Tab-separated table of C-alpha atoms and ligand atoms in Angstrom:
chain	number	residue	atom	x	y	z
W	64	UNK	CA	125.676	28.899	113.115
W	65	UNK	CA	128.930	30.689	114.014
W	66	UNK	CA	128.258	34.240	115.117
W	67	UNK	CA	130.429	37.319	115.618
W	68	UNK	CA	129.055	40.301	117.537
W	69	UNK	CA	130.903	43.642	117.333
W	70	UNK	CA	130.932	45.948	120.367
W	71	UNK	CA	131.815	46.115	124.047
W	72	UNK	CA	128.958	47.716	125.977
W	73	UNK	CA	125.888	46.686	127.939
W	74	UNK	CA	124.010	46.604	124.647
W	75	UNK	CA	126.371	43.966	123.285
W	76	UNK	CA	126.313	41.945	126.527
W	77	UNK	CA	122.511	41.839	126.256
W	78	UNK	CA	122.638	40.889	122.560
W	79	UNK	CA	125.184	38.157	123.321
W	80	UNK	CA	123.059	36.822	126.190
W	81	UNK	CA	119.935	36.643	124.004
W	82	UNK	CA	121.624	35.207	120.887
W	83	UNK	CA	123.334	32.528	122.961
W	84	UNK	CA	119.988	31.150	124.112
W	85	UNK	CA	118.987	30.237	120.590
W	86	UNK	CA	119.801	26.571	119.878
W	87	UNK	CA	120.971	27.585	116.385
W	88	UNK	CA	123.935	29.412	117.922
W	89	UNK	CA	127.128	27.308	117.806
W	90	UNK	CA	130.325	29.337	118.130
W	91	UNK	CA	129.823	32.833	119.570
W	92	UNK	CA	132.621	35.428	119.512
W	93	UNK	CA	132.391	39.052	120.603
W	94	UNK	CA	134.927	41.701	119.632
W	95	UNK	CA	136.208	43.318	121.698
W	96	UNK	CA	133.678	42.439	124.468
W	97	UNK	CA	134.015	43.100	128.211
W	98	UNK	CA	134.322	41.136	131.459
W	99	UNK	CA	130.614	40.232	131.569
W	100	UNK	CA	130.600	39.103	127.957
W	101	UNK	CA	133.764	37.040	128.527
W	102	UNK	CA	131.833	34.937	131.049
W	103	UNK	CA	129.396	33.733	128.361
W	104	UNK	CA	131.275	34.009	125.049
W	105	UNK	CA	134.743	34.085	123.590
W	106	UNK	CA	136.147	37.624	123.305
W	107	UNK	CA	138.537	38.715	120.564
W	108	UNK	CA	140.754	41.760	120.603
W	109	UNK	CA	139.916	43.300	117.216
W	110	UNK	CA	139.794	46.849	115.907
W	111	UNK	CA	136.120	46.873	114.957
W	112	UNK	CA	136.497	50.058	112.886
W	113	UNK	CA	138.837	48.187	110.540
W	114	UNK	CA	136.522	46.361	108.136
W	115	UNK	CA	139.383	44.477	106.486
W	116	UNK	CA	140.641	43.128	109.804
W	117	UNK	CA	137.132	42.083	110.857
W	118	UNK	CA	136.557	40.349	107.492
W	119	UNK	CA	139.856	38.414	107.767
W	120	UNK	CA	139.059	37.376	111.331
W	121	UNK	CA	135.565	36.262	110.324
W	122	UNK	CA	137.005	34.109	107.582
W	123	UNK	CA	139.589	32.513	109.897
W	124	UNK	CA	136.895	31.699	112.438
W	125	UNK	CA	134.399	30.420	109.834
W	126	UNK	CA	131.813	32.994	110.920
W	127	UNK	CA	128.384	32.735	109.285
W	128	UNK	CA	126.726	35.843	110.670
W	129	UNK	CA	128.044	39.183	111.967
W	130	UNK	CA	125.896	41.425	114.195
W	131	UNK	CA	127.131	45.018	114.463
W	132	UNK	CA	126.276	46.697	117.796
W	133	UNK	CA	127.463	50.343	117.753
W	134	UNK	CA	127.082	53.071	115.126
W	135	UNK	CA	130.783	53.891	114.630
W	136	UNK	CA	131.687	50.788	112.559
W	137	UNK	CA	128.470	51.198	110.548
W	138	UNK	CA	129.301	54.824	109.762
W	139	UNK	CA	132.802	53.647	108.738
W	140	UNK	CA	131.354	51.173	106.237
W	141	UNK	CA	132.364	48.008	108.103
W	142	UNK	CA	129.063	46.281	107.180
W	143	UNK	CA	129.722	47.014	103.478
W	144	UNK	CA	133.227	45.619	103.709
W	145	UNK	CA	131.948	42.415	105.350
W	146	UNK	CA	129.197	41.970	102.776
W	147	UNK	CA	131.762	42.410	99.987
W	148	UNK	CA	133.621	39.519	101.603
W	149	UNK	CA	130.476	37.409	101.246
W	150	UNK	CA	129.375	37.484	104.885
W	151	UNK	CA	125.828	37.721	106.198
W	152	UNK	CA	125.665	40.940	108.228
W	153	UNK	CA	123.072	42.590	110.448
W	154	UNK	CA	123.453	46.362	110.105
W	155	UNK	CA	123.070	49.088	107.497
W	156	UNK	CA	125.516	50.155	104.777
W	157	UNK	CA	127.641	53.248	105.260
W	158	UNK	CA	125.288	55.230	103.018
W	159	UNK	CA	122.190	54.121	104.932
W	160	UNK	CA	123.930	54.756	108.281
W	161	UNK	CA	123.812	58.450	107.388
W	162	UNK	CA	120.369	58.371	108.999
W	163	UNK	CA	122.344	58.644	112.234
W	164	UNK	CA	125.660	60.043	111.000
W	165	UNK	CA	124.150	63.139	109.342
W	166	UNK	CA	121.281	65.168	110.788
W	167	UNK	CA	121.021	67.118	107.474
W	168	UNK	CA	120.557	63.875	105.542
W	169	UNK	CA	117.808	62.708	107.905
W	170	UNK	CA	115.937	65.994	107.648
W	171	UNK	CA	116.133	65.811	103.833
W	172	UNK	CA	114.767	62.265	103.786
W	173	UNK	CA	111.954	63.322	106.149
W	174	UNK	CA	111.081	66.141	103.725
W	175	UNK	CA	110.901	63.706	100.810
W	176	UNK	CA	108.787	61.297	102.886
W	177	UNK	CA	106.613	64.057	104.307
W	178	UNK	CA	107.264	62.584	107.779
W	179	UNK	CA	106.195	64.701	110.767
W	180	UNK	CA	109.307	66.174	112.439
W	181	UNK	CA	110.592	69.534	113.698
W	182	UNK	CA	110.888	72.383	111.190
W	183	UNK	CA	114.542	73.205	110.503
W	184	UNK	CA	117.196	75.209	108.738
W	185	UNK	CA	120.584	73.883	107.608
W	186	UNK	CA	123.669	76.135	107.812
W	187	UNK	CA	127.298	76.097	106.791
W	188	UNK	CA	128.180	79.515	108.219
W	189	UNK	CA	127.785	80.902	111.694
W	190	UNK	CA	126.397	84.285	110.508
W	191	UNK	CA	123.466	82.667	108.713
W	192	UNK	CA	122.842	80.295	111.621
W	193	UNK	CA	122.816	83.158	114.116
W	194	UNK	CA	120.481	85.213	111.942
W	195	UNK	CA	118.090	82.247	111.921
W	196	UNK	CA	118.185	82.036	115.731
W	197	UNK	CA	117.628	85.785	116.111
W	198	UNK	CA	114.689	85.622	113.742
W	199	UNK	CA	113.025	82.597	115.385
W	200	UNK	CA	113.940	83.149	119.038
W	201	UNK	CA	114.190	80.549	121.818
W	202	UNK	CA	113.534	77.827	122.783
W	203	UNK	CA	115.361	76.404	119.797
W	204	UNK	CA	117.592	73.387	119.166
W	205	UNK	CA	121.115	73.565	117.695
W	206	UNK	CA	122.618	70.347	116.330
W	207	UNK	CA	126.036	69.510	114.901
W	208	UNK	CA	125.452	67.625	111.649
W	209	UNK	CA	127.728	64.637	112.294
W	210	UNK	CA	128.352	62.009	114.984
W	211	UNK	CA	129.378	63.716	118.235
W	212	UNK	CA	129.042	60.897	120.794
W	213	UNK	CA	125.587	62.108	121.805
W	214	UNK	CA	126.907	65.565	122.732
W	215	UNK	CA	126.198	67.452	119.515
W	216	UNK	CA	122.687	68.609	120.448
W	217	UNK	CA	122.007	71.765	122.431
W	218	UNK	CA	118.410	72.361	123.475
W	219	UNK	CA	118.630	76.129	124.060
W	220	UNK	CA	115.965	77.588	126.309
W	221	UNK	CA	117.282	81.133	125.655
W	222	UNK	CA	118.749	82.845	122.613
W	223	UNK	CA	122.241	83.390	124.054
W	224	UNK	CA	122.697	79.659	124.714
W	225	UNK	CA	121.833	78.974	121.074
W	226	UNK	CA	124.247	81.651	119.810
W	227	UNK	CA	127.026	80.277	122.029
W	228	UNK	CA	126.349	76.754	120.769
W	229	UNK	CA	126.699	77.980	117.180
W	230	UNK	CA	130.064	79.559	118.045
W	231	UNK	CA	131.197	76.312	119.670
W	232	UNK	CA	130.149	74.182	116.732
W	233	UNK	CA	131.668	76.328	114.003
W	234	UNK	CA	134.676	76.900	116.283
W	235	UNK	CA	135.442	73.169	116.077
W	236	UNK	CA	134.238	71.974	119.494
W	237	UNK	CA	132.817	68.880	117.772
W	238	UNK	CA	135.527	68.493	115.144
W	239	UNK	CA	134.286	67.687	111.639
W	240	UNK	CA	130.832	66.905	113.065
W	241	UNK	CA	130.188	70.616	113.558
W	242	UNK	CA	131.169	71.888	110.098
W	243	UNK	CA	127.465	71.937	109.271
W	244	UNK	CA	124.699	72.789	111.698
W	245	UNK	CA	120.989	72.045	111.761
W	246	UNK	CA	118.763	74.381	113.741
W	247	UNK	CA	115.397	72.954	114.684
W	248	UNK	CA	112.127	74.102	116.047
W	249	UNK	CA	111.810	73.074	119.710
W	250	UNK	CA	109.228	70.303	120.068
W	251	UNK	CA	107.269	69.920	123.274
W	252	UNK	CA	105.911	66.606	124.451
W	253	UNK	CA	107.005	63.273	125.928
W	254	UNK	CA	109.840	61.298	124.354
W	255	UNK	CA	109.786	57.577	123.699
W	256	UNK	CA	111.517	55.216	121.307
W	257	UNK	CA	110.291	52.612	118.913
W	258	UNK	CA	112.590	49.830	117.689
W	259	UNK	CA	111.960	48.505	114.207
W	260	UNK	CA	113.705	45.859	112.149
W	261	UNK	CA	113.993	46.739	108.458
W	262	UNK	CA	115.172	44.355	105.742
W	263	UNK	CA	115.350	46.880	102.930
W	264	UNK	CA	111.644	46.661	102.288
W	265	UNK	CA	109.638	45.145	105.146
W	266	UNK	CA	109.457	46.665	108.631
W	267	UNK	CA	108.718	44.862	111.915
W	268	UNK	CA	108.294	46.531	115.300
W	269	UNK	CA	110.179	44.782	118.104
W	270	UNK	CA	109.096	46.982	120.960
W	271	UNK	CA	109.007	50.373	122.609
W	272	UNK	CA	111.114	51.870	125.389
W	273	UNK	CA	111.794	55.043	127.288
W	274	UNK	CA	115.151	56.018	128.702
W	275	UNK	CA	116.304	58.542	131.281
W	276	UNK	CA	118.956	60.765	129.729
W	277	UNK	CA	119.679	63.092	132.669
W	278	UNK	CA	122.106	62.046	135.371
W	279	UNK	CA	119.978	63.221	138.299
W	280	UNK	CA	116.753	62.066	139.912
W	281	UNK	CA	113.619	63.752	138.602
W	282	UNK	CA	115.366	63.996	135.197
W	283	UNK	CA	117.684	66.815	136.271
W	284	UNK	CA	121.351	67.634	135.698
W	285	UNK	CA	123.573	67.038	132.671
W	286	UNK	CA	122.752	64.661	129.829
W	287	UNK	CA	124.277	61.186	129.767
W	288	UNK	CA	124.170	58.213	127.431
W	289	UNK	CA	121.188	57.011	129.498
W	290	UNK	CA	120.824	56.199	133.204
W	291	UNK	CA	118.091	53.597	132.830
W	292	UNK	CA	115.253	52.458	130.595
W	293	UNK	CA	112.080	50.439	130.582
W	294	UNK	CA	109.941	48.639	128.042
W	295	UNK	CA	107.157	48.910	127.010
W	296	UNK	CA	106.732	52.699	127.021
W	297	UNK	CA	103.124	53.358	128.035
W	298	UNK	CA	103.051	56.722	126.221
W	299	UNK	CA	103.652	54.881	122.937
W	300	UNK	CA	100.207	53.245	122.783
W	301	UNK	CA	99.395	50.773	120.008
W	302	UNK	CA	97.529	53.561	118.215
W	303	UNK	CA	100.437	56.021	118.343
W	304	UNK	CA	102.875	53.270	117.371
W	305	UNK	CA	100.740	52.489	114.307
W	306	UNK	CA	100.718	56.186	113.409
W	307	UNK	CA	104.507	56.401	113.763
W	308	UNK	CA	104.906	53.351	111.511
W	309	UNK	CA	102.535	54.626	108.818
W	310	UNK	CA	103.478	58.323	108.845
W	311	UNK	CA	107.193	58.202	109.706
W	312	UNK	CA	108.930	54.820	109.488
W	313	UNK	CA	107.406	53.310	106.332
W	314	UNK	CA	107.589	56.501	104.203
W	315	UNK	CA	111.202	57.212	105.194
W	316	UNK	CA	112.253	53.616	104.582
W	317	UNK	CA	110.566	53.819	101.166
W	318	UNK	CA	112.366	57.105	100.442
W	319	UNK	CA	115.672	55.388	101.286
W	320	UNK	CA	114.919	52.454	98.969
W	321	UNK	CA	113.819	54.861	96.199
W	322	UNK	CA	117.187	56.608	96.475
W	323	UNK	CA	118.963	53.322	95.981
W	324	UNK	CA	120.098	53.058	99.614
W	325	UNK	CA	117.725	50.516	101.163
W	326	UNK	CA	118.076	50.285	104.951
W	327	UNK	CA	118.855	46.955	106.622
W	328	UNK	CA	119.190	46.571	110.367
W	329	UNK	CA	117.480	47.918	113.441
W	330	UNK	CA	116.113	51.419	113.297
W	331	UNK	CA	115.910	53.312	116.581
W	332	UNK	CA	113.030	55.741	116.109
W	333	UNK	CA	113.211	58.576	118.674
W	334	UNK	CA	109.778	60.190	118.908
W	335	UNK	CA	108.235	63.231	120.570
W	336	UNK	CA	104.591	62.645	121.386
W	337	UNK	CA	102.095	65.411	121.985
W	338	UNK	CA	98.285	65.275	121.848
W	339	UNK	CA	98.374	61.776	120.368
W	340	UNK	CA	100.667	62.791	117.496
W	341	UNK	CA	104.199	61.381	117.167
W	342	UNK	CA	106.953	63.418	115.489
W	343	UNK	CA	110.449	62.219	114.702
W	344	UNK	CA	113.252	63.549	116.937
W	345	UNK	CA	116.015	61.371	115.514
W	346	UNK	CA	116.894	58.091	113.936
W	347	UNK	CA	119.730	55.929	115.177
W	348	UNK	CA	121.009	53.028	113.108
W	349	UNK	CA	121.580	50.651	116.044
W	350	UNK	CA	119.895	49.491	119.222
W	351	UNK	CA	119.700	52.052	122.022
W	352	UNK	CA	122.002	51.562	124.975
W	353	UNK	CA	120.535	50.863	127.590
W	354	UNK	CA	117.206	50.335	125.752
W	355	UNK	CA	118.582	47.184	124.104
W	356	UNK	CA	119.038	45.573	127.519
W	357	UNK	CA	115.301	45.706	128.327
W	358	UNK	CA	114.315	44.610	124.814
W	359	UNK	CA	116.677	41.613	124.935
W	360	UNK	CA	115.399	40.469	128.330
W	361	UNK	CA	111.853	40.568	126.927
W	362	UNK	CA	112.631	38.905	123.581
W	363	UNK	CA	115.216	36.269	124.592
W	364	UNK	CA	116.519	33.685	122.104
W	365	UNK	CA	114.089	34.551	119.259
W	366	UNK	CA	116.270	37.623	118.663
W	367	UNK	CA	118.705	35.564	116.610
W	368	UNK	CA	115.929	34.396	114.262
W	369	UNK	CA	114.670	37.965	113.923
W	370	UNK	CA	118.088	39.462	113.188
W	371	UNK	CA	118.884	36.673	110.730
W	372	UNK	CA	115.543	37.158	108.925
W	373	UNK	CA	116.364	40.885	108.699
W	374	UNK	CA	119.797	40.260	107.206
W	375	UNK	CA	118.420	37.673	104.765
W	376	UNK	CA	115.535	39.883	103.605
W	377	UNK	CA	112.895	37.534	105.034
W	378	UNK	CA	111.125	39.831	107.484
W	379	UNK	CA	107.799	39.354	105.678
W	380	UNK	CA	107.644	35.847	107.141
W	381	UNK	CA	108.934	36.770	110.635
W	382	UNK	CA	106.895	37.496	113.716
W	383	UNK	CA	107.584	38.411	117.319
W	384	UNK	CA	106.294	36.208	120.128
W	385	UNK	CA	105.418	38.549	122.957
W	386	UNK	CA	104.904	37.770	126.598
W	387	UNK	CA	102.718	40.373	128.272
W	388	UNK	CA	105.653	41.528	130.383
W	389	UNK	CA	107.654	44.580	131.432
W	390	UNK	CA	111.384	45.085	131.838
W	391	UNK	CA	113.549	47.750	133.403
W	392	UNK	CA	117.256	48.441	133.528
W	393	UNK	CA	119.066	50.577	136.093
W	394	UNK	CA	122.487	51.918	135.111
W	395	UNK	CA	125.218	51.832	137.751
W	396	UNK	CA	127.748	54.524	136.890
W	397	UNK	CA	131.095	55.584	138.341
W	398	UNK	CA	130.896	58.523	140.772
W	399	UNK	CA	131.509	61.718	138.793
W	400	UNK	CA	129.953	60.461	135.528
W	401	UNK	CA	129.166	62.123	133.078
W	402	UNK	CA	132.081	64.341	134.185
W	403	UNK	CA	135.445	62.882	135.129
W	404	UNK	CA	135.483	59.638	137.088
W	405	UNK	CA	137.889	57.043	138.378
W	406	UNK	CA	138.562	53.739	136.641
W	407	UNK	CA	139.765	50.513	138.216
W	408	UNK	CA	137.654	50.483	141.391
W	409	UNK	CA	136.550	47.021	142.505
W	410	UNK	CA	132.925	45.861	142.267
W	411	UNK	CA	131.912	43.118	144.717
W	412	UNK	CA	128.775	41.047	145.121
W	413	UNK	CA	128.145	40.284	141.444
W	414	UNK	CA	128.676	36.533	141.770
W	415	UNK	CA	125.777	36.204	144.216
W	416	UNK	CA	123.226	37.831	141.898
W	417	UNK	CA	120.550	35.759	140.176
W	418	UNK	CA	121.133	35.230	136.449
W	419	UNK	CA	118.098	33.928	134.624
W	420	UNK	CA	115.357	34.971	132.232
W	421	UNK	CA	114.017	37.425	134.856
W	422	UNK	CA	117.223	38.962	136.232
W	423	UNK	CA	120.465	39.913	134.527
W	424	UNK	CA	123.362	42.147	135.514
W	425	UNK	CA	124.698	43.208	132.116
W	426	UNK	CA	128.209	44.644	132.062
W	427	UNK	CA	128.688	47.932	130.239
W	428	UNK	CA	132.206	48.982	131.213
W	429	UNK	CA	134.085	46.377	133.242
W	430	UNK	CA	137.387	44.565	133.179
W	431	UNK	CA	138.375	41.324	134.920
W	432	UNK	CA	141.793	41.450	136.628
W	433	UNK	CA	143.066	38.577	138.817
W	434	UNK	CA	139.547	37.287	139.333
W	435	UNK	CA	138.242	40.687	140.384
W	436	UNK	CA	135.726	42.770	138.453
W	437	UNK	CA	136.893	46.357	138.040
W	438	UNK	CA	135.026	49.403	136.742
W	439	UNK	CA	136.392	50.400	133.378
W	440	UNK	CA	134.138	53.215	132.150
W	441	UNK	CA	131.488	55.779	133.059
W	442	UNK	CA	128.425	53.586	132.716
W	443	UNK	CA	129.559	50.325	134.274
W	444	UNK	CA	126.640	47.927	134.932
W	445	UNK	CA	123.069	47.630	133.693
W	446	UNK	CA	120.973	45.873	136.301
W	447	UNK	CA	118.038	44.502	134.341
W	448	UNK	CA	114.873	42.706	135.465
W	449	UNK	CA	111.538	41.581	134.107
W	450	UNK	CA	108.112	41.237	135.720
W	451	UNK	CA	104.375	41.022	135.102
W	452	UNK	CA	104.240	44.773	135.594
W	453	UNK	CA	106.743	47.596	135.778
W	454	UNK	CA	106.631	47.858	139.578
W	455	UNK	CA	107.527	44.191	139.967
W	456	UNK	CA	110.380	44.511	137.461
W	457	UNK	CA	111.622	47.627	139.206
W	458	UNK	CA	111.559	46.043	142.676
W	459	UNK	CA	113.609	43.127	141.342
W	460	UNK	CA	116.150	45.408	139.688
W	461	UNK	CA	116.718	47.583	142.769
W	462	UNK	CA	116.927	44.460	144.977
W	463	UNK	CA	119.883	43.405	142.814
W	464	UNK	CA	121.397	46.895	142.905
W	465	UNK	CA	121.286	46.726	146.704
W	466	UNK	CA	123.279	43.493	146.735
W	467	UNK	CA	126.161	45.074	144.834
W	468	UNK	CA	129.020	46.415	146.905
W	469	UNK	CA	130.595	49.272	144.966
W	470	UNK	CA	131.015	52.483	146.995
W	471	UNK	CA	132.593	54.256	144.005
W	472	UNK	CA	129.411	53.908	141.939
W	473	UNK	CA	125.891	55.361	141.972
W	474	UNK	CA	122.414	54.802	140.516
W	475	UNK	CA	119.312	56.879	140.007
W	476	UNK	CA	116.648	55.564	142.370
W	477	UNK	CA	113.707	56.737	140.249
W	478	UNK	CA	114.036	54.841	136.973
W	479	UNK	CA	110.550	54.310	135.546
W	480	UNK	CA	108.887	57.137	137.503
W	481	UNK	CA	107.092	58.548	134.489
W	482	UNK	CA	105.362	55.260	133.820
W	483	UNK	CA	104.547	54.467	137.483
E	556	AMP	P1	119.146	63.796	119.288
E	556	AMP	O1	120.579	63.413	119.401
E	556	AMP	O2	118.758	64.424	117.996
E	556	AMP	O3	118.221	62.732	119.752
E	556	AMP	O4	118.902	64.888	120.436
E	556	AMP	C1	119.164	64.588	121.785
E	556	AMP	C2	117.997	65.004	122.637
E	556	AMP	O5	117.737	66.401	122.466
E	556	AMP	C3	116.692	64.333	122.276
E	556	AMP	O6	116.574	63.073	122.859
E	556	AMP	C4	115.694	65.326	122.813
E	556	AMP	O7	115.544	65.188	124.200
E	556	AMP	C5	116.350	66.627	122.535
E	556	AMP	N1	115.890	67.183	121.261
E	556	AMP	C6	116.448	66.990	120.044
E	556	AMP	N2	115.774	67.647	119.080
E	556	AMP	C7	114.752	68.282	119.699
E	556	AMP	C8	113.695	69.152	119.257
E	556	AMP	N3	113.586	69.518	117.973
E	556	AMP	N4	112.840	69.617	120.182
E	556	AMP	C9	112.971	69.272	121.488
E	556	AMP	N5	113.944	68.492	121.961
E	556	AMP	C10	114.829	67.991	121.093
E	557	LIG	N1	120.050	55.635	125.162
E	557	LIG	C1	120.161	56.514	124.063
E	557	LIG	C2	120.920	55.993	122.920
E	557	LIG	O1	121.311	54.857	122.852
E	557	LIG	O2	121.158	56.762	121.987
């Protein structure tokens, strides 16, 4: 099977690593990829938001199966374009990708499905939005409707912060994404994520994870794309997972199918858990980054069979073979991230790291220049390890971190603290 993976982050390095282990995988191309991916697969310089260009490339390379990593091409309709060209694709249609691309759409679907989530109001003018905040008071959550690179959500602990956020959003701080605003009830509890494959009809859980969104130790400081993650998430017990599937995932997936927009791909189910009850925080239409890295290390080569079964509508006959294991990933980021940071600094010591089914240094933002590995982004490496328990996995991951010589980068030293 000839496979094309779209994306260039740590998530796509982990997907590439797992897919490659499956004996069914023949040719493997990643577009655009990164320096870590280039060491295990061919990389192609393609504009992955251009569905026509991706379809032409896939035809030239005799690709059988395309796996879409990030949300942006999905929201652009790249999966639709590829399916029109007759390709097998893992990832939802543009319409179904609205589960991530529009917060209003997701809230509406949750209403139809009667899925437990935060109460909300939906506003197209700042006066009405502000009146809602004044009436309900803080804490309260203000969200730009559209995709805003993870920055469109303000959890306001006081009223003024919420009012300012409304001004920012209607003032164009998030471009088109902020033309509509959702204001939600603040939910208390512990957050965790559930990852579910959906083939339009059937759903299959492929694991749980928790990430650390804040840049600083003890979960302090500004929000980031994620500074580390681990799987499984102990707070998402089998009982709570079953509840989330029955009360949230299955009814919303049925509501999508009933509307004529069946969902196909991986569904990232962000949950808030309090007193044994899960409520939906958000859906994403792709794997989490860095959550994907821990899931891939745990699942290995079977991932290709699972993704293929999803794309072919055969999930009813698929199953996951679990080892009773734990995985953790520690993000190494450039000093200054999530604010401004330097690119192009050299990272040494990577070649000496172990690379096997227990230890992987996934590249998130790197570039190879004259045989050197240079940092090329904010989140740069995802040092990922597996073990019989979380402590063992964590010790392995930090042992690798300590072998890396990169003074211009930093890590959080407390990834996994909640679970340990
Ligand atoms: P989202 O992009 O919707 O996941 O929001 C980003 C983060 O904001 C979530 O991971 C939560 O930590 C937080 N958040 C979003 N909505 C709520 C809510 N209704 N109550 C409490 N926290 C929330
Ligand atoms: N790690 C959070 C996300 O991928 O959205």
